Coordinates of N, CA and C in Angstrom, one line a residue:
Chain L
X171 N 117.9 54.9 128.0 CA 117.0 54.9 126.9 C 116.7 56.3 126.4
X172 N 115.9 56.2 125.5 CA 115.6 57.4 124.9 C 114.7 58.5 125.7
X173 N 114.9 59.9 125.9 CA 114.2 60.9 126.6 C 113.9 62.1 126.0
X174 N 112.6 62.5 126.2 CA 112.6 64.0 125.4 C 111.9 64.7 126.7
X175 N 112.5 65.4 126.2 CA 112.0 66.8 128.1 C 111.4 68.1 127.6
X176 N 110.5 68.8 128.0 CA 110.1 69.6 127.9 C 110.6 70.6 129.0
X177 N 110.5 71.9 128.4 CA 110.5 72.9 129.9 C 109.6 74.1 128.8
X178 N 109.4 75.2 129.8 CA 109.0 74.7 131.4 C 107.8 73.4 131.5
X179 N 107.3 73.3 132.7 CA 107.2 72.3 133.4 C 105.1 73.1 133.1
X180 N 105.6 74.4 133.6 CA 104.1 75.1 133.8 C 104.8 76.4 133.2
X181 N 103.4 77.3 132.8 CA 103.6 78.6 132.1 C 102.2 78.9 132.4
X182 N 102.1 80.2 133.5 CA 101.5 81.2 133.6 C 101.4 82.4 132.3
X183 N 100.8 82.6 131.5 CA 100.8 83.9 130.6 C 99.3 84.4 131.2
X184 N 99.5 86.2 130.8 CA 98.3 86.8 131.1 C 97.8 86.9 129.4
X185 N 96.6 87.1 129.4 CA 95.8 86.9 127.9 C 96.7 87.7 127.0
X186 N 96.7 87.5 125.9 CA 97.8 88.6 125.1 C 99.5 88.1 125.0
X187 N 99.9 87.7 125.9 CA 101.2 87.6 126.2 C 101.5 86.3 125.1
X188 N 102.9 86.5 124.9 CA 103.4 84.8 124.1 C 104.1 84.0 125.1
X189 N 103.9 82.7 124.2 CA 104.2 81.5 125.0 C 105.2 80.8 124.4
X190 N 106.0 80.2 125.0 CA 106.9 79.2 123.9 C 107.0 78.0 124.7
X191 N 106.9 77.1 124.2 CA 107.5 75.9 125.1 C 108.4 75.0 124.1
X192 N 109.7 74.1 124.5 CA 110.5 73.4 124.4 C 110.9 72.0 124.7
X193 N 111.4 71.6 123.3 CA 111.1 70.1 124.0 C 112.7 69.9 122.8
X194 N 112.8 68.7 123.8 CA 114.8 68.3 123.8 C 114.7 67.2 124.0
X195 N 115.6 66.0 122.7 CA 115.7 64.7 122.6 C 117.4 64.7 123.0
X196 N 116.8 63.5 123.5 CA 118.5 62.8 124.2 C 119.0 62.2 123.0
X197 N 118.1 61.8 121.4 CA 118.7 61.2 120.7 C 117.9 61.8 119.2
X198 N 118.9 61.8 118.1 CA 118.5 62.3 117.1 C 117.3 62.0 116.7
X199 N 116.3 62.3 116.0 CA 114.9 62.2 115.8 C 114.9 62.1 114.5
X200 N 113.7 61.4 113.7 CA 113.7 61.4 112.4 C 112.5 62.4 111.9
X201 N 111.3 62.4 112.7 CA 110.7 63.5 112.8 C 109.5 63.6 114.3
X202 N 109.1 65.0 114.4 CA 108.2 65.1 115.5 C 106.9 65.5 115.2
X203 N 106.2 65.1 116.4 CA 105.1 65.3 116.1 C 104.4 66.6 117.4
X204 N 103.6 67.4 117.5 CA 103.0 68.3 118.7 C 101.7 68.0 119.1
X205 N 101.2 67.7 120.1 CA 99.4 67.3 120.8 C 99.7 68.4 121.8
X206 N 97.8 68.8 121.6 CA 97.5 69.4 122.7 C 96.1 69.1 123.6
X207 N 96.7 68.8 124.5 CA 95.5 68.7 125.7 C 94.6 69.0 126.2
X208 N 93.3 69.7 126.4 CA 92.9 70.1 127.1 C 92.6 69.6 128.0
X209 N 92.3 70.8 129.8 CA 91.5 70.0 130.9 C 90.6 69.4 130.4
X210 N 90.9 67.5 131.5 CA 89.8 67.1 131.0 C 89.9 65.9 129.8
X211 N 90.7 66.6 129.3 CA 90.4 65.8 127.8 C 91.6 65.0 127.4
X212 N 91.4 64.5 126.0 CA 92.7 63.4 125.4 C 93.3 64.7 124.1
X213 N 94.7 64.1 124.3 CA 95.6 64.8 123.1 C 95.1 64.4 121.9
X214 N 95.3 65.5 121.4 CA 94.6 66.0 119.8 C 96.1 66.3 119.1
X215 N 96.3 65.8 117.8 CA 97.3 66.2 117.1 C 97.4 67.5 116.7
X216 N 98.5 68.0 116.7 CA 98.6 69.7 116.0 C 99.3 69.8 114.8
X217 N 100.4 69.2 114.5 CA 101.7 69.3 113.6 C 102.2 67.9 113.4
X218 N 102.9 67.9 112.3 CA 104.2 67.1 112.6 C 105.1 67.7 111.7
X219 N 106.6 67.8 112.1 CA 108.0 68.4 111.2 C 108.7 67.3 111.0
X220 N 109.9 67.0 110.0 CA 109.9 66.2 108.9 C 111.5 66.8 109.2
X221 N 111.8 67.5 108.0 CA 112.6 68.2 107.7 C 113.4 69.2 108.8
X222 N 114.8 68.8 108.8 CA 116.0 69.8 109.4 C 115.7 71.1 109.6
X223 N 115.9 72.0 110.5 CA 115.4 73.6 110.3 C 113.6 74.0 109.9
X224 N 113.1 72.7 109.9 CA 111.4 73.0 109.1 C 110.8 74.0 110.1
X225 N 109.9 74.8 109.5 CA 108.9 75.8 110.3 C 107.8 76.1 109.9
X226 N 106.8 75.3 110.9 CA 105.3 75.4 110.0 C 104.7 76.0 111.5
X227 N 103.9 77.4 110.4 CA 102.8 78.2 110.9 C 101.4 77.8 111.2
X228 N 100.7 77.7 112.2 CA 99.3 77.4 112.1 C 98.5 78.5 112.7
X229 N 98.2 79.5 112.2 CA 97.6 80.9 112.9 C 98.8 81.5 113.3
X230 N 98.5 81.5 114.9 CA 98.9 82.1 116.1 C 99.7 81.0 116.5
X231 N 100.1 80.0 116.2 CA 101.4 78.8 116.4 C 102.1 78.8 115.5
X232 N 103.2 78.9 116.0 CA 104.2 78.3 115.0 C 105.3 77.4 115.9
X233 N 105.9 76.5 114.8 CA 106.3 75.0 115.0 C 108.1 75.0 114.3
X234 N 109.2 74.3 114.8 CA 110.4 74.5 114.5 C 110.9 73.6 115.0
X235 N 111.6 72.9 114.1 CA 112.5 71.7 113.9 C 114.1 71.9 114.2
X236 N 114.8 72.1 115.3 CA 116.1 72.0 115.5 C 116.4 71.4 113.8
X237 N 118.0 71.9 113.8 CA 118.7 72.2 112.5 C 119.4 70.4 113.2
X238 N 120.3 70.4 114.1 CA 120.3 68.7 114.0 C 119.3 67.9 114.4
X239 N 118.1 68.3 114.9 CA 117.2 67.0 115.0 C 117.0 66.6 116.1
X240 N 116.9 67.4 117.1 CA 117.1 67.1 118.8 C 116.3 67.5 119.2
X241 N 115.6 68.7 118.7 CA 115.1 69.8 119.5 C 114.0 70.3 118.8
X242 N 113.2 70.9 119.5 CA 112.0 71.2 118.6 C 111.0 72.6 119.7
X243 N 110.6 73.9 119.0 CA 109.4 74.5 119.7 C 108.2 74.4 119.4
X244 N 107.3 75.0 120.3 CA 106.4 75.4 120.0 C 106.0 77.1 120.3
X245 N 105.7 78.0 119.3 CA 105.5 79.6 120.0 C 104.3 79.6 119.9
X246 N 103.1 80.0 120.8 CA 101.9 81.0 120.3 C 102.2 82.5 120.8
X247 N 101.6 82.8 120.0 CA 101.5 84.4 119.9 C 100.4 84.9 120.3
X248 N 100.3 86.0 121.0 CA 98.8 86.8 121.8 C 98.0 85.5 122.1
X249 N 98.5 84.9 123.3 CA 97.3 84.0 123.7 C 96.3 84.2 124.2
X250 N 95.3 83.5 124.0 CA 93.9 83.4 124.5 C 93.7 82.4 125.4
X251 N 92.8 82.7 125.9 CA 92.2 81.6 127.0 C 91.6 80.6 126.5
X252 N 91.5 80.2 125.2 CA 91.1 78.8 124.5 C 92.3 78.0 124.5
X253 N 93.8 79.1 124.5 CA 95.1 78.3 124.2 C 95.1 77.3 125.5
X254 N 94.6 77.5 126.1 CA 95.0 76.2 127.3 C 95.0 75.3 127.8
X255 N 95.9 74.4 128.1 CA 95.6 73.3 128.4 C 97.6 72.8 128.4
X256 N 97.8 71.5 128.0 CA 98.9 70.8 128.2 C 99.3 70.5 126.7
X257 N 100.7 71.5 126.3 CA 101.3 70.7 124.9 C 102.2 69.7 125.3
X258 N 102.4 69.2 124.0 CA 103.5 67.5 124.3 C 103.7 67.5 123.0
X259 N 105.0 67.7 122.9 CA 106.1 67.0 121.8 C 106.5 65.0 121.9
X260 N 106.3 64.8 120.4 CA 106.3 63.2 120.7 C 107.6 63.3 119.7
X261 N 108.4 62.6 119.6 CA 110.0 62.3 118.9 C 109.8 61.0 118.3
X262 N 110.3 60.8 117.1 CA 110.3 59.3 116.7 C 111.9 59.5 116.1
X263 N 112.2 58.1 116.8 CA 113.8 57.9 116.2 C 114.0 57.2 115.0
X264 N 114.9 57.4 114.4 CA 114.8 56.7 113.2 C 115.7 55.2 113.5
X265 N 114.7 54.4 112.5 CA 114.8 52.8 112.7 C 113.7 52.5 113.1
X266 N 113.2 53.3 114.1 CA 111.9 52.5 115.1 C 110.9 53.3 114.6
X267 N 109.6 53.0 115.5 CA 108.2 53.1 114.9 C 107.6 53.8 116.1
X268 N 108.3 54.1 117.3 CA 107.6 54.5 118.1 C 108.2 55.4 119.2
X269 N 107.0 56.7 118.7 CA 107.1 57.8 119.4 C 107.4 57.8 120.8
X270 N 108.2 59.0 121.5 CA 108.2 59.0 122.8 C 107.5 60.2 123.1
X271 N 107.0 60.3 124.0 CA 106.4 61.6 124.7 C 107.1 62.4 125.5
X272 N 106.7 63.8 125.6 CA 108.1 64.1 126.2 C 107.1 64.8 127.6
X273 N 107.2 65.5 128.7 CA 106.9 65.1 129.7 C 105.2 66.4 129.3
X274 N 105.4 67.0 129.1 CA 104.3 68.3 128.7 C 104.9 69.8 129.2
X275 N 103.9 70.5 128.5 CA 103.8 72.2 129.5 C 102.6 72.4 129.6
X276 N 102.5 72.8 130.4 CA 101.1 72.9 131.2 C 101.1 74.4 130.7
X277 N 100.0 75.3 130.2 CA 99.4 76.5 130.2 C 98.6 76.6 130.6
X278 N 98.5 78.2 131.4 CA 97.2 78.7 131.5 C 97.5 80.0 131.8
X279 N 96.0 80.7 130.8 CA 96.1 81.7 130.5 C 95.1 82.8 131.2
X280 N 95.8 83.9 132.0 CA 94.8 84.2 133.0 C 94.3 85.3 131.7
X281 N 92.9 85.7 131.8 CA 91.8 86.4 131.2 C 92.3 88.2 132.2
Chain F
X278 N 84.0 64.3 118.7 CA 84.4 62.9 118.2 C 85.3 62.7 117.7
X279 N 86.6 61.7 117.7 CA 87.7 61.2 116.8 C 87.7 60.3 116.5
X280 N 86.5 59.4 116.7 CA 86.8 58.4 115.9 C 86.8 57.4 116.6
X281 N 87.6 57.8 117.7 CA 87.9 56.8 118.5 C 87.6 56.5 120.0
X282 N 86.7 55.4 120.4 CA 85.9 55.6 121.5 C 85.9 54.2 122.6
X283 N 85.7 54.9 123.2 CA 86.8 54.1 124.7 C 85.3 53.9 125.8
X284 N 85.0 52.9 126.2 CA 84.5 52.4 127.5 C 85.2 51.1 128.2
X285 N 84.6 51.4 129.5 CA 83.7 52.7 130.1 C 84.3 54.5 130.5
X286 N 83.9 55.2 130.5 CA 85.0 56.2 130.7 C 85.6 56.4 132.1
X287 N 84.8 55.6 133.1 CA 85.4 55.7 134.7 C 84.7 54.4 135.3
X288 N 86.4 53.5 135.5 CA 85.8 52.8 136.4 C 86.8 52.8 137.4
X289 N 86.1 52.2 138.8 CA 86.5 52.0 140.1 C 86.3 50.5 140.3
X290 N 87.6 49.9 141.0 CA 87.7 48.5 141.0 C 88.7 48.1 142.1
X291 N 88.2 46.9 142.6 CA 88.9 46.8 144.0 C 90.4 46.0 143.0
X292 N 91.5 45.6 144.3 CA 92.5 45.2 143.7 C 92.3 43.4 143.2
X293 N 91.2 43.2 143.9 CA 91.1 41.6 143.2 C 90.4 41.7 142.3
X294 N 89.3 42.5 142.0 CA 88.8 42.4 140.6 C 89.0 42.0 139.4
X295 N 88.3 41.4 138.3 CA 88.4 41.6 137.1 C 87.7 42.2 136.3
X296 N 88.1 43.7 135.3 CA 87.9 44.2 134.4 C 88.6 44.5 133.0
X297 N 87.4 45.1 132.1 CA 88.3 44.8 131.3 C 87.9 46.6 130.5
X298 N 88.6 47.5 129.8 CA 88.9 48.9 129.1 C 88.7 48.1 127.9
X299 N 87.6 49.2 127.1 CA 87.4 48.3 125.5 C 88.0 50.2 124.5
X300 N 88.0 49.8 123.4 CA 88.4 50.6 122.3 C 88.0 50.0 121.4
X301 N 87.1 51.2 120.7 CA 87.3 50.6 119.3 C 86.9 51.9 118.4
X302 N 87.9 51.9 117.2 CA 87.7 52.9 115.8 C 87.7 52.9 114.9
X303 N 86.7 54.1 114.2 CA 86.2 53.8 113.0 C 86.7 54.6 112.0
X304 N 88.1 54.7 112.1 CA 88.9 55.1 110.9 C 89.1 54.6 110.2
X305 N 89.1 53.3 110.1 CA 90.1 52.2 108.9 C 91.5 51.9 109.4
X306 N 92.3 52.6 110.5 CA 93.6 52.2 110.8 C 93.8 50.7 111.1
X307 N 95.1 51.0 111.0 CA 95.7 49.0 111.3 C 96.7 49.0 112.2
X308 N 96.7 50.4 113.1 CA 97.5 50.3 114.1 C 96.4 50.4 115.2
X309 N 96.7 50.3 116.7 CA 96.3 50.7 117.8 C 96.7 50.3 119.0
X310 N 96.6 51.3 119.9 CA 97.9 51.5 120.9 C 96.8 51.5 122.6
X311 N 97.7 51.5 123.5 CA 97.0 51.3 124.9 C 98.6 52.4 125.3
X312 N 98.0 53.8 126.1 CA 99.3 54.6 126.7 C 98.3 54.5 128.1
X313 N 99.2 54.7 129.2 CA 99.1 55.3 130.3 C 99.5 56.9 130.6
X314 N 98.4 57.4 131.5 CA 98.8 58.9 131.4 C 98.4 59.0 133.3
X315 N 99.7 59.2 133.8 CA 99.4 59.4 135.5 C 99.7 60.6 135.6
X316 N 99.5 61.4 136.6 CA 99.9 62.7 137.1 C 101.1 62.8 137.3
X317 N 101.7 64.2 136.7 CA 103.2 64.4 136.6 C 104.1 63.5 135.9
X318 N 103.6 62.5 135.1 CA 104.6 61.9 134.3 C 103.6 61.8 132.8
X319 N 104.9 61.7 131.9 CA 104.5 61.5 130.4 C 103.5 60.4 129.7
X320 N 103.2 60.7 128.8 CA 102.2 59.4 128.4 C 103.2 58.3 128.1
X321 N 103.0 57.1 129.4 CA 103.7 55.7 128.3 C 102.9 54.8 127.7
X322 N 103.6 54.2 126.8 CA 102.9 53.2 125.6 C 103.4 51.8 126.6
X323 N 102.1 51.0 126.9 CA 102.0 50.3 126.7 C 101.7 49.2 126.3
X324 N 101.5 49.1 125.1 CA 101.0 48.3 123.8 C 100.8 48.6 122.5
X325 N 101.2 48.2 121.6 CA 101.2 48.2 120.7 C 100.8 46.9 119.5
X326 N 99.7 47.4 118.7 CA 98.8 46.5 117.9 C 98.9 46.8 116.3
X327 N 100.0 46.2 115.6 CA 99.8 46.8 114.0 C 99.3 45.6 113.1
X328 N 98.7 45.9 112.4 CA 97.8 44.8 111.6 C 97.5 43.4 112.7
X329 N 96.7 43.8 113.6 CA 96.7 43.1 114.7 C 97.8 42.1 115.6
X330 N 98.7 42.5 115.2 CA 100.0 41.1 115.6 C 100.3 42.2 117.0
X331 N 101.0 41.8 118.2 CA 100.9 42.8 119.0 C 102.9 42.9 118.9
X332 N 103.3 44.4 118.1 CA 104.5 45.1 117.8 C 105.2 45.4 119.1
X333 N 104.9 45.7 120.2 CA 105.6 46.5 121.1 C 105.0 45.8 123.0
X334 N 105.7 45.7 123.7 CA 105.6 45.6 124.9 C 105.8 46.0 125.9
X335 N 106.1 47.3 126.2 CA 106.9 47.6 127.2 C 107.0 47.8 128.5
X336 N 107.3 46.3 128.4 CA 107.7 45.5 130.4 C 106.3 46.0 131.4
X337 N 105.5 45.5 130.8 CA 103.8 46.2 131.4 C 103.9 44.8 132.0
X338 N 103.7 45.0 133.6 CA 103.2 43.6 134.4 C 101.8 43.1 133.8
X339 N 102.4 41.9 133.9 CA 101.5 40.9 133.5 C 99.8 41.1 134.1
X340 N 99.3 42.0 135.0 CA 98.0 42.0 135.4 C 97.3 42.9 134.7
X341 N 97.8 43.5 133.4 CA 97.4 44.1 132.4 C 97.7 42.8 130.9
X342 N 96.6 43.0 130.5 CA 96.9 41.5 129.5 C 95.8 42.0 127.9
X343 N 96.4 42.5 127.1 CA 96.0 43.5 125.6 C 95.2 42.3 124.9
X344 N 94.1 42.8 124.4 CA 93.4 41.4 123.1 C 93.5 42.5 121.7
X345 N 93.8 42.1 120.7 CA 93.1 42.6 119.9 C 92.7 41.8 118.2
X346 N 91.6 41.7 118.3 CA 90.7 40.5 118.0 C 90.7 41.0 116.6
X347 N 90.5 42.2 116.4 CA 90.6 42.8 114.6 C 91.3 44.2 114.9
X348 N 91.4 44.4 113.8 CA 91.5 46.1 113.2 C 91.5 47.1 113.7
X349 N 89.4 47.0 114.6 CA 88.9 48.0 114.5 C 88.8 47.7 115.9
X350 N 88.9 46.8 116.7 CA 88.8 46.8 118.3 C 90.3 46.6 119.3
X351 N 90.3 47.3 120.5 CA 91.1 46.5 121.1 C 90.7 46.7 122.6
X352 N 91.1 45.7 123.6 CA 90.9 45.5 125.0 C 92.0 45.9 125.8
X353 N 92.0 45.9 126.8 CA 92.7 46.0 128.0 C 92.6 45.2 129.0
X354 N 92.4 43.8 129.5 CA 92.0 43.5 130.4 C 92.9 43.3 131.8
X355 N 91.9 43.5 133.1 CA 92.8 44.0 134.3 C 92.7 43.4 135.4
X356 N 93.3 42.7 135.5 CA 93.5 41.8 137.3 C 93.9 42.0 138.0
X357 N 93.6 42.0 139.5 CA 94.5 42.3 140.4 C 95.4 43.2 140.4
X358 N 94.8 44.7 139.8 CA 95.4 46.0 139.9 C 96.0 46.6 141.6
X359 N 96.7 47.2 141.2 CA 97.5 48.2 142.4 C 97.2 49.7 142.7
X360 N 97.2 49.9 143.6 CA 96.4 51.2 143.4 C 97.5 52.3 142.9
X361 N 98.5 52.0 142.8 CA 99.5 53.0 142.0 C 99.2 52.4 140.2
X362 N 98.1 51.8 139.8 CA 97.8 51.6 138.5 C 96.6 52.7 138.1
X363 N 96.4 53.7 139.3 CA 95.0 54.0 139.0 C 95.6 55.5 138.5
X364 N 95.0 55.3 137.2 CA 95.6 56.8 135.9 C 94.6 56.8 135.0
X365 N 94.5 57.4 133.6 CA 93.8 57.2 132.9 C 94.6 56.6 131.8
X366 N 93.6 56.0 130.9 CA 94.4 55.0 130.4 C 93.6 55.4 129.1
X367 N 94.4 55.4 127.4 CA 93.8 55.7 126.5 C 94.4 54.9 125.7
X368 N 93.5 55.0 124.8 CA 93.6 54.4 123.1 C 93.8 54.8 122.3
X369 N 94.6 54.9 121.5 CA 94.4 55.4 120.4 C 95.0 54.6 118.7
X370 N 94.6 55.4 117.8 CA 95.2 54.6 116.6 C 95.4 55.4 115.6
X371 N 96.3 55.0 114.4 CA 97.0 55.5 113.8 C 96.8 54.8 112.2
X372 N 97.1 55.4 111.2 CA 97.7 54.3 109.8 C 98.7 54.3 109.9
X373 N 99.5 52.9 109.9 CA 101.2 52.1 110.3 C 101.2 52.2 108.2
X374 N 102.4 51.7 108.2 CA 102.8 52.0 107.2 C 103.6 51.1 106.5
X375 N 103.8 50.1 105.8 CA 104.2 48.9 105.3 C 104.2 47.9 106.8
X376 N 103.3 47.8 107.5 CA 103.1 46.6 108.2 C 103.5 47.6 109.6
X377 N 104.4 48.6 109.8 CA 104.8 49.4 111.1 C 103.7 50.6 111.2
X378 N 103.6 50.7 113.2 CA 102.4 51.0 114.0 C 103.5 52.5 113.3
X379 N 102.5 53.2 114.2 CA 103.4 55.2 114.6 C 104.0 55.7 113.7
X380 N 103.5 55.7 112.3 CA 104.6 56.3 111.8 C 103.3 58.0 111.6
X381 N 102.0 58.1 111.7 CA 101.3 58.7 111.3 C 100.7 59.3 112.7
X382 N 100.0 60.5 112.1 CA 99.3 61.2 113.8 C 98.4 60.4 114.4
X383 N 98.5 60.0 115.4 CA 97.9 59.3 116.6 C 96.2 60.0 117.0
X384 N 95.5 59.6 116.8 CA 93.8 59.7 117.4 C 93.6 59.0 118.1
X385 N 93.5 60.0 119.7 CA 93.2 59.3 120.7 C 91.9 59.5 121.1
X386 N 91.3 58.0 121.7 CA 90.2 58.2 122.2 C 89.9 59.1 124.0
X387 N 88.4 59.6 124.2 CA 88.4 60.2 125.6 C 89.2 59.6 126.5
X388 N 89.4 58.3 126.7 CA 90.3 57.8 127.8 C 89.2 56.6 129.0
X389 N 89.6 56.4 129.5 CA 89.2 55.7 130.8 C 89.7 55.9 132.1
X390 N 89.2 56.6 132.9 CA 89.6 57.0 133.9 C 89.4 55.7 135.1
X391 N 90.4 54.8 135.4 CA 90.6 53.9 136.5 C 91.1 54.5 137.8
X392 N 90.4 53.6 138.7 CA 90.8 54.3 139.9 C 90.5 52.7 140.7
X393 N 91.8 52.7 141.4 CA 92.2 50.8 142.4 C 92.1 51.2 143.6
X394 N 91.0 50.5 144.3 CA 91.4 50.6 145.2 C 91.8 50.0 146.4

C-alpha cells in the first residue's frame, strides 16, 4: 500500500540554525498537505501544495512540491524555540480522498 | 480552540469495560474522521464520516465501533480494549467536497488520551 516517509526521524538544531525536513511518497500524489505538532498537543494545519514544482513561503518556512509529485520539503530558517515540536507531511493520491500521514520529524530547538 | 472538541480528554479503562470518546464541531463540516496516534508510529485513520454515511474503514477491530448521528457529532465507542489500544486518539474534520471526506485541511480536535489496562 501506499507509504510516505519522512527523515530524519529527530532533528536537534541549536536556536538560529535551519531545519529541513523530508517527506517521500511511494506513489504519485495529487497534492500535499504539512501539520505541525506541538508537545502535548493535536496537529494544526500549515500548508497545502497543489501544483508540480509549487513553493509557498510562510515567514521563516518555506514549503516545495517535488517536480513529479513524490516528494515534498519543509525548510525553516533561523529557528526558534517556538519552532518545535513534530512536522508531518499528509499525501493524497489521486482518485481517492484520503490522506496518508507520513511518519513525522520530531524538532527541538536547544536555546 | 479549533473548533473542534473531544471528551473526555483522558481516560483509563480496564480491558472489559465499556466506553465511549465523543467529538463534536462547530465548523459546519460534513466530513469527520477518528485517527489513532501511538508512539513512534504515524497517525492512522480509522474512520471516516462524510455527510454522515461512514466512507472509509480501515480493518479497525471490531471492539472499536464509530456512531455518527449528524454532521456536527461523532463517537467512538470501546469494548473490551487491549492494552496495545492505549494511544491517543483524535477527531477531527474537514469540508469533503461533492459528497468526498479529505479533500480540505483537517481540524483536529485536543485528542483523548486512552490508557487499557
Amino acid at each position: 500500500g501506499q507509504q510516505v516517509m519522512q527523515i530524519p526521524q529527530y532533528q536537534h538544531v541549536q536556536e538560529g540554525e535551519d531545519f529541513t525536513t523530508y517527506c517521500n511518497s511511494s506513489t504519485t500524489l495529487s497534492n500535499i498537505q504539512w501539520y505541525k505538532q506541538r508537545p502535548g498537543g493535536h496537529p494544526v494545519f500549515l500548508i497545502q501544495l497543489v501544483k508540480s514544482g509549487e513553493v509557498k513561503k510562510q515567514k521563516r518556512l518555506t514549503f516545495q512540491f517535488g517536480e513529479a509529485k513524490k516528494n515534498s520539503s519543509l525548510h525553516i530558517t533561523a529557528t526558534q524555540t517556538t519552532d518545535v515540536g513534530t512536522y508531518f507531511c499528509a499525501g493524497l493520491t489521486s482518485g481517492t480522498y484520503k490522506y496518508i500521514f507520513g511518519t513525522g520529524t520530531r524538532l527541538k530547538v536547544l536555546a | 480552540e479549533t473548533g473542534v472538541t473531544q471528551t473526555p480528554r483522558h481516560l483509563v479503562m480496564g480491558m472489559t469495560n465499556k466506553k465511549s470518546l465523543k467529538c463534536e464541531q462547530h465548523l459546519g463540516h460534513n466530513a469527520m474522521y477518528w485517527y489513532k496516534q501511538s508512539a513512534k508510529k504515524p497517525l492512522e485513520l480509522m474512520f471516516v464520516y462524510s455527510l454522515e454515511e461512514r466512507v472509509e474503514n480501515n480493518s479497525v477491530p471490531s471492539r472499536f465501533s464509530p456512531e455518527c448521528p449528524n454532521s456536527s457529532h461523532l463517537f467512538l465507542h470501546l469494548h473490551t480494549l487491549q492494552p496495545e489500544d492505549s494511544a491517543l486518539y483524535l477527531c477531527a474534520s474537514s469540508q469533503g467536497f461533492r459528497g468526498h471526506a479529505n479533500t480540505g485541511e483537517l481540524f483536529f480536535g485536543e485528542g483523548s488520551r486512552l490508557t487499557v489496562l
